[in-house]
Coordinates of C-alpha atoms in Angstrom, one line a residue:
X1 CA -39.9 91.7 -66.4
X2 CA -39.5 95.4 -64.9
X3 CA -37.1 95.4 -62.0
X4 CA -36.5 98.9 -60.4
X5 CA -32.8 99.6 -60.6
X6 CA -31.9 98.4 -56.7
X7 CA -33.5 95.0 -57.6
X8 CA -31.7 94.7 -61.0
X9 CA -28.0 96.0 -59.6
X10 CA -29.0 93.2 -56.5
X11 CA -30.4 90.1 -59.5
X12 CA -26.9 91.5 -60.9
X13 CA -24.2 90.9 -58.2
X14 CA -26.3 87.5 -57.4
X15 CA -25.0 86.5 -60.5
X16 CA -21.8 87.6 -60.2
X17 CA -21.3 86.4 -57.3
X18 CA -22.5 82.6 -58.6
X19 CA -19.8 82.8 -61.1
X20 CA -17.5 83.7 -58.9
X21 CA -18.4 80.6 -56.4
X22 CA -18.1 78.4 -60.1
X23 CA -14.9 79.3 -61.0
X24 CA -13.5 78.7 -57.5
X25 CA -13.4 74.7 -58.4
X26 CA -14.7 74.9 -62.6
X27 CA -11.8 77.6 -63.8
X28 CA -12.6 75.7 -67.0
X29 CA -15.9 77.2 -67.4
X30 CA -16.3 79.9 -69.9
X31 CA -20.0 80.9 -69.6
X32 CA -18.8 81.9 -65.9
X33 CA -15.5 83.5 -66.7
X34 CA -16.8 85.5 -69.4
X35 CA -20.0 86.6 -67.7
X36 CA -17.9 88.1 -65.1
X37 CA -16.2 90.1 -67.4
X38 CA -19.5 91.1 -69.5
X39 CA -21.3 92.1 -66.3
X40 CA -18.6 94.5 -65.4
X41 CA -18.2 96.1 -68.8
X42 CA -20.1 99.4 -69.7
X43 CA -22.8 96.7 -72.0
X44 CA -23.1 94.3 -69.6
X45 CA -23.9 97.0 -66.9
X46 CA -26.3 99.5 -69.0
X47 CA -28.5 95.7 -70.0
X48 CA -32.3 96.5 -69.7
X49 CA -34.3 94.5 -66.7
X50 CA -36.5 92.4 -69.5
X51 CA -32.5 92.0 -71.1
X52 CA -31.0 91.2 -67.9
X53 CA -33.5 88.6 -67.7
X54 CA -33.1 86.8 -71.1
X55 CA -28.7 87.1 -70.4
X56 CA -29.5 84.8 -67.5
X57 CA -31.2 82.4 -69.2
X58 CA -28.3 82.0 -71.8
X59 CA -25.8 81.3 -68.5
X60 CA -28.0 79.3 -66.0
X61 CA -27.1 75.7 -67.7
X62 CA -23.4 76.8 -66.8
X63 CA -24.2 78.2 -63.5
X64 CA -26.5 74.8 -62.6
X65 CA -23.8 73.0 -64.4
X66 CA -20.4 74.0 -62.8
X67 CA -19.0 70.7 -64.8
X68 CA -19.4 72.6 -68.3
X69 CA -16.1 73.7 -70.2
X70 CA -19.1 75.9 -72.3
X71 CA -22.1 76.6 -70.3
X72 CA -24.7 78.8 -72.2
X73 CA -27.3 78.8 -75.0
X74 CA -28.7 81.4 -77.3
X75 CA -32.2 82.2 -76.7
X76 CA -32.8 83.8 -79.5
X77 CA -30.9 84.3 -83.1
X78 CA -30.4 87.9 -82.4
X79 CA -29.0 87.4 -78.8
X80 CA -25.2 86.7 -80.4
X81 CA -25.3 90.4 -81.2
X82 CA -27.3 91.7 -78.0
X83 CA -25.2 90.1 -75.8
X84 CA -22.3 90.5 -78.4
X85 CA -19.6 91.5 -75.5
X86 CA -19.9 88.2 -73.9
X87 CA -20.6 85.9 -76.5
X88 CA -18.2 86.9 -78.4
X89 CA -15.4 85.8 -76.6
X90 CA -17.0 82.6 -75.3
X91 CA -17.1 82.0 -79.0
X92 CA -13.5 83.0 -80.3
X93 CA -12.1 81.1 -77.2
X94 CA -14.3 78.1 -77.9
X95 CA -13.4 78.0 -81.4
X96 CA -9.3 78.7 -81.1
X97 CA -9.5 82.3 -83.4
X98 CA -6.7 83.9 -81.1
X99 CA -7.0 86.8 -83.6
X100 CA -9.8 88.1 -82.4
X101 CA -11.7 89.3 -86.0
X102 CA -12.3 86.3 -87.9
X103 CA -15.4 86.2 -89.6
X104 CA -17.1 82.7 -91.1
X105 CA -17.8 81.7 -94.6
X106 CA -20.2 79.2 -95.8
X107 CA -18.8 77.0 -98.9
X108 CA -20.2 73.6 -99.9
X109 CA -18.1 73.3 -103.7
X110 CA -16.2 70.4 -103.5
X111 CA -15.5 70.5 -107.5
X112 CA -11.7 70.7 -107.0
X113 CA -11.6 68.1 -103.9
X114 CA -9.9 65.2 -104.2
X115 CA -11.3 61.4 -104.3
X116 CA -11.9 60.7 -100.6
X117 CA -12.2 57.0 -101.1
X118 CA -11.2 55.8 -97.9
X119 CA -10.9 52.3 -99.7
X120 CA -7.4 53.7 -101.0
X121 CA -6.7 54.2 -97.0
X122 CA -7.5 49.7 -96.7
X123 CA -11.3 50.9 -95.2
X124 CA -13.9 48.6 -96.4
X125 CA -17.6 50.2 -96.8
X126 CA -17.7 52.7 -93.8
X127 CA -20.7 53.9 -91.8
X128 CA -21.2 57.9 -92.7
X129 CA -23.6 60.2 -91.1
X130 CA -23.4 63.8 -91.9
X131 CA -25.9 66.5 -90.0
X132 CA -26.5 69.9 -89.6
X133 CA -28.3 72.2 -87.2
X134 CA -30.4 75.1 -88.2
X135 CA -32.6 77.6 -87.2
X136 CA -35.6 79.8 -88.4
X137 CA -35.8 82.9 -88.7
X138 CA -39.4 84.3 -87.3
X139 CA -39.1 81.9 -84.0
X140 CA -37.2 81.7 -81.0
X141 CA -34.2 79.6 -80.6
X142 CA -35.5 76.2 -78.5
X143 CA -34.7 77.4 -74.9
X144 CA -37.2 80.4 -75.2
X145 CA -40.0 78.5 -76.9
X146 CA -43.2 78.0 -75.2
X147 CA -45.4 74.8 -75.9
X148 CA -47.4 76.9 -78.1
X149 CA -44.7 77.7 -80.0
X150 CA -43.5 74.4 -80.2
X151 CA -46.6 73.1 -82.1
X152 CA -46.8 76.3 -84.1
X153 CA -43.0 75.5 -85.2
X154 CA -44.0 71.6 -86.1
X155 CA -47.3 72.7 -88.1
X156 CA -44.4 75.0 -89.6
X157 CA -42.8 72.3 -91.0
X158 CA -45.3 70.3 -92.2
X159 CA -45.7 71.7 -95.8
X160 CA -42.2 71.2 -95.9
X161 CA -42.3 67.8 -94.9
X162 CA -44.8 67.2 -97.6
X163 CA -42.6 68.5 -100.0
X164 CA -39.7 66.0 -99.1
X165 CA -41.9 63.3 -99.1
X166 CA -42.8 64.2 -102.4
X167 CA -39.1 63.8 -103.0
X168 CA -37.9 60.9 -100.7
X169 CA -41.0 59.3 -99.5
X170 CA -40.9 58.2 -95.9
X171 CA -43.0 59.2 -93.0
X172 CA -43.4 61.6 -90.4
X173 CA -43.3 60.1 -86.6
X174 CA -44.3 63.1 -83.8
X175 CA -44.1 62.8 -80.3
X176 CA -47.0 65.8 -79.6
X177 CA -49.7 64.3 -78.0
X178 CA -52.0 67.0 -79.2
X179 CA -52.5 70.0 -81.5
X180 CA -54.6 72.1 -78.7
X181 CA -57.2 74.0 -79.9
X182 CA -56.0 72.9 -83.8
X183 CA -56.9 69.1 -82.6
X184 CA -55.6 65.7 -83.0
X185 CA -51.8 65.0 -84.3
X186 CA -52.1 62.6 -87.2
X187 CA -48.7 61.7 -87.1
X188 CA -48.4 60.8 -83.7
X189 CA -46.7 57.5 -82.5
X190 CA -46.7 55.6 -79.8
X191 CA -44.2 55.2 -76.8
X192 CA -43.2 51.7 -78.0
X193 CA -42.5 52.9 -82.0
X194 CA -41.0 55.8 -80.2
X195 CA -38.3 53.3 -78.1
X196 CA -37.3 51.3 -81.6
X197 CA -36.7 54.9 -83.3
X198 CA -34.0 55.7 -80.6
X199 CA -32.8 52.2 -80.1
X200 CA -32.5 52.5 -84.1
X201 CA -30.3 56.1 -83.8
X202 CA -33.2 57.4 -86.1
X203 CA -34.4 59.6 -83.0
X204 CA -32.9 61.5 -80.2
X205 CA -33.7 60.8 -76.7
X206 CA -35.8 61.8 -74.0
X207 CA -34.2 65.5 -73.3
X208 CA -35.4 65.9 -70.4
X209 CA -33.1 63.5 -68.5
X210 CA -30.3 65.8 -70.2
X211 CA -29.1 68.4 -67.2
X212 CA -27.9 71.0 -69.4
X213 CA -30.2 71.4 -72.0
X214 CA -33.1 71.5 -68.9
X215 CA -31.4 74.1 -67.2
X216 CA -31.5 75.9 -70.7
X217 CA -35.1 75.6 -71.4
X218 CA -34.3 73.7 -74.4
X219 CA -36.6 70.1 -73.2
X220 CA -39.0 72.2 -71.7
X221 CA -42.8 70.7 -72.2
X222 CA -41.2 67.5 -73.6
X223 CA -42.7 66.0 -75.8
X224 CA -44.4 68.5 -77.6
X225 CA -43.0 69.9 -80.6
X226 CA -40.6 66.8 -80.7
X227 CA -40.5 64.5 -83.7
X228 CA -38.6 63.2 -87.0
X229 CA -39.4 62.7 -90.5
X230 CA -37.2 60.2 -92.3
X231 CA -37.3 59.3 -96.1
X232 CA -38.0 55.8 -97.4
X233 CA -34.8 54.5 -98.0
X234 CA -33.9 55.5 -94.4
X235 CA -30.7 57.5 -95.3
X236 CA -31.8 61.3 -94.5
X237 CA -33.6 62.1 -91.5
X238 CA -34.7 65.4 -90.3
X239 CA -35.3 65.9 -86.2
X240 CA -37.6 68.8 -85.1
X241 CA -37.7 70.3 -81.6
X242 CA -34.0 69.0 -80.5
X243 CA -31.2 71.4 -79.3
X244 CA -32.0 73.4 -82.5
X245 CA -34.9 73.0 -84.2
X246 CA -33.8 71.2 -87.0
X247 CA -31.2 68.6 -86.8
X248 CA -30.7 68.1 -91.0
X249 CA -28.7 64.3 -91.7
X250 CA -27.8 62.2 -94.0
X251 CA -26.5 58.7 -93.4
X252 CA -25.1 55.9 -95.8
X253 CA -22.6 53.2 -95.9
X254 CA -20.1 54.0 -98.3
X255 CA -16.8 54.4 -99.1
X256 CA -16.4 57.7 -100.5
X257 CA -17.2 60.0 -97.9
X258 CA -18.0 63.1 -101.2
X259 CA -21.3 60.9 -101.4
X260 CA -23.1 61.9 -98.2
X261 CA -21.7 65.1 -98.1
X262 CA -23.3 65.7 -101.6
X263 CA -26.2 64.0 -100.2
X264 CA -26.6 66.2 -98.0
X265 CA -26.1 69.1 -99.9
X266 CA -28.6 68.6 -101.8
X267 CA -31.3 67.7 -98.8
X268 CA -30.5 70.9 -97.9
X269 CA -31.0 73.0 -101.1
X270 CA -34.8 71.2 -101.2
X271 CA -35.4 72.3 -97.8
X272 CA -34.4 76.1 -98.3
X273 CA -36.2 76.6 -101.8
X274 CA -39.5 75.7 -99.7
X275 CA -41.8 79.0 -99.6
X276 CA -41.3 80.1 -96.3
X277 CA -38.2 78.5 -94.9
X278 CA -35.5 80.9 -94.5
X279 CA -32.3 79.5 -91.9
X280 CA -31.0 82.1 -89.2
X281 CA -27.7 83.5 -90.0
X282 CA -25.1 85.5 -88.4
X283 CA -22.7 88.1 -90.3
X284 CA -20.1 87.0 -88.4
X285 CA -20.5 83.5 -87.3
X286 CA -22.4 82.0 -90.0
X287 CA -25.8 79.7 -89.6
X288 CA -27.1 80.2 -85.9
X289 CA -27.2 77.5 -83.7
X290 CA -28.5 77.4 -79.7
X291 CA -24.9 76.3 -78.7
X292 CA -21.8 78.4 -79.8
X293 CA -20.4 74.9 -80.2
X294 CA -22.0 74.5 -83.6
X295 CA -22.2 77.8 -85.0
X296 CA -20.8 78.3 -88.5
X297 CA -20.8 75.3 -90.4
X298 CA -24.2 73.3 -87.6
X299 CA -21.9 70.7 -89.2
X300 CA -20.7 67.0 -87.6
X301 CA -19.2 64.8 -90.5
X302 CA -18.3 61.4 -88.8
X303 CA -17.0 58.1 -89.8
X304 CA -17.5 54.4 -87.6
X305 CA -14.0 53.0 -87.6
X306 CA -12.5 49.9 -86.3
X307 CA -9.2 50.7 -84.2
X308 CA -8.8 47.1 -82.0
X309 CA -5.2 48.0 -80.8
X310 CA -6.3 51.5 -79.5
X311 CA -9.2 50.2 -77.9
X312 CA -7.9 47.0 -76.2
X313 CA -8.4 48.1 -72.9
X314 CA -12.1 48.3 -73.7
X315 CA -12.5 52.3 -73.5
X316 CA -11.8 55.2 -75.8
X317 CA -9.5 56.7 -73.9
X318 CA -6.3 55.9 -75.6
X319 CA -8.7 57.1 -78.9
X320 CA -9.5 60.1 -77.6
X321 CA -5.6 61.3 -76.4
X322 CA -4.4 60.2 -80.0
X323 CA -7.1 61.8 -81.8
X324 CA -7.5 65.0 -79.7
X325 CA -4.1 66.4 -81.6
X326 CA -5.8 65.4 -85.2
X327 CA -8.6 67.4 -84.8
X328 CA -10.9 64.9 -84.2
X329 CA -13.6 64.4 -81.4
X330 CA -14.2 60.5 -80.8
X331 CA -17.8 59.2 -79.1
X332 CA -19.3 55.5 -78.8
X333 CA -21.3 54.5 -82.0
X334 CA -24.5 55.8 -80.4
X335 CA -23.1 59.0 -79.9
X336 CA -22.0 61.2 -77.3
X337 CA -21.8 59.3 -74.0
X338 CA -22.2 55.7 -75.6
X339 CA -20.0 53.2 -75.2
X340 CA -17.3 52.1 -78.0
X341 CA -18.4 48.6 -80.0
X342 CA -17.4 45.0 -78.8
X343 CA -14.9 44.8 -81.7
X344 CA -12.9 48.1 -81.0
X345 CA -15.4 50.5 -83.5
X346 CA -15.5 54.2 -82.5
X347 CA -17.2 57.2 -84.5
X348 CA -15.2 60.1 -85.5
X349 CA -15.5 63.5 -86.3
X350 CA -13.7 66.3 -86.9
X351 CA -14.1 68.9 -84.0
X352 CA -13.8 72.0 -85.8
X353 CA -17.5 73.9 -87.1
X354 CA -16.4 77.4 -87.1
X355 CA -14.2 79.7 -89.3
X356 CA -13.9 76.1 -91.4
X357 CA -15.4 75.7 -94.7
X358 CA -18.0 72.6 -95.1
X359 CA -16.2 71.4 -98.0
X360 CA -13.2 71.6 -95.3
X361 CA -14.2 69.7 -93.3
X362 CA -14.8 66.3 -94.9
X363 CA -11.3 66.6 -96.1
X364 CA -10.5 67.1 -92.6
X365 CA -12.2 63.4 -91.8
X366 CA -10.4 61.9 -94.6
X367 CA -7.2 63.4 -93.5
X368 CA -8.0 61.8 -89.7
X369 CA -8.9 58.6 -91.0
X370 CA -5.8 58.1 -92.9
X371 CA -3.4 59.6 -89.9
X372 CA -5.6 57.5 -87.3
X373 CA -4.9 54.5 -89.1
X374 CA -1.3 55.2 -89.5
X375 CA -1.3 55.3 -85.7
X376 CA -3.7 52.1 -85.0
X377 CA -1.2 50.2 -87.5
X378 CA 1.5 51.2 -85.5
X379 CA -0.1 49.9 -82.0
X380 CA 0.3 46.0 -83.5
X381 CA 3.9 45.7 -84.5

């Protein structure tokens, strides 16, 4: 987009002036904080129009979202280090490095962890999923894709898919209703197979009835490009076309949370040594993900646990003020915005995904579990 300079000081203190109308009731809300700050340092003023253009698309959801304590996406992998000055200190604030020049550090090596059997914490068999979010390089992130680009990602992965299937078996279910000039989708499913997959948790949900990621661009031309492939024992999953465009998982019920994690691991390793599948990666924040929230690790280790006491007044809220101090982040079992289960069973996480080692953090969700319990124990006497 070529703006003459008049019209892109004018597009400029528009924005500025949103931000400032934001923060009047959201002070919470860092996309608008820091975008004030960014637009009135020496980057943020000398942006190019076509720049000044992609910047706004990273804020809008936060601008069309007042509500959000985060409020922007990448569009692209490189746009952490483009637009460095302002995501940079969404980012450290987000992630608690007060320092200021912490840089991430990918390590899966678990050889010197300790049993995390949570049966030595009185669990029975526990429900574990484990999932990552990555990236591509050679596309754009999900709120800067086009349909076109959408089906030219999924036919991307479909070699791939091949290659895990070769490996796990299973099936690939697709929600593109065409190929365009390339044809038919043989993998498509119907709307009915598609509604047990999410009732199921195998698939994510219609993203267009999510505000933030459609002011992002991220469910733009749903469905296409939207599916899952999941093995034939039904414990590792991969979505494509979600908030990033691969959501990587493995789930299991277990009672040593090293198995998934190694699981998972080793998911991974098959997907990387496919010809042609290289993950995006920042120097200083690890694998790139469309929201800062998951950049570093992409990683959410959780746990389904039973806390009765906590949970007696039917809610999580007690949960979530007891397990906010532990480090952990506490949703419904069908994920974020679900409710809890009948018989007091919540899913926990660690909250942490940045600057923390993977290996980290499942000792992290051991070390919650046991501290949780502690507390839960402590609610019935």
């Amino acid at each position: 987009v070529d703006m003459d300079i008049d019209t892109k000081q004018q597009f400029i203190n528009d924005i500025i002036a949103e931000c400032k109308s934001v923060l009047e009731e959201n002070p919470g809300n860092r996309c608008a904080k820091y975008c004030l700050e960014y637009l009135n340092s020496e980057e943020g003023k000398n942006l190019k129009s076509k720049d000044v253009m992609t910047f706004y698309k990273c804020i809008k959801t936060g601008l069309e979202n007042p509500d959000s304590s985060l409020g922007c996406y990448a569009m692209t992998p490189l746009d952490y280090s483009k637009f460095g000055g302002f995501f940079d200190k969404v980012i450290r604030d987000y992630h608690g490095d007060e320092s200021g020049d912490k840089t991430h550090i990918t390590d899966w090596n678990v050889d010197d962890a300790e049993d995390y059997d949570v049966k030595k914490l009185g669990q029975d068999e526990l429900s574990m999923r484990v999932r990552v979010g990555r990236n591509l390089i050679g596309f754009n992130l999900p709120g800067e894709m086009d349909k076109d680009e959408r089906i030219k990602f999924e036919q991307k992965m479909l070699p791939a898919f091949d290659q895990l299937m070769e490996k796990y078996g299973g099936k690939i279910h697709s929600l593109t209703p065409d190929f365009g000039d390339i044809g038919a989708n043989p993998n498509l499913i119907s709307k009915e197979e598609y509604q047990k997959l999410v009732d199921a948790h195998v698939m994510f949900k219609d993203m267009d009835a999510d505000p933030y990621l459609k002011s992002a661009g991220i469910s733009s031309d749903w469905p296409y490009g939207r599916g899952c492939w999941q093995s034939q024992d039904k414990m590792r999953i991969i979505w494509f076309g979600e908030e990033d465009q691969l959501r990587i998982m493995c789930m299991q019920k277990g009672s040593n949370l090293l198995e998934v994690f190694a699981n998972l691991n080793e998911m991974l390793s098959t997907v990387e040594s496919i010809d042609g599948i290289e993950f995006a990666r920042d120097d200083n924040y690890g694998y790139v993900t469309s929201c800062p929230s998951n950049l570093g690790t992409g990683m959410r280790a959780s746990v389904h646990v039973k806390i009765p006491n906590l949970t007696a007044d039917g809610t999580d809220k007690k949960a979530k003020e007891v397990c906010k101090p532990l480090g952990l982040s506490v949703r419904g079992t069908g994920g974020e915005h679900t409710p809890i289960g009948a018989d007091g069973t919540v899913d926990i996480s660690p909250s942490s995904r940045l600057f923390i080692k993977e290996k980290e953090i499942i000792g992290k969700l051991y070390e919650g579990i046991e501290k949780l319990m502690a507390i839960e124990n402590s609610y019935s006497q």
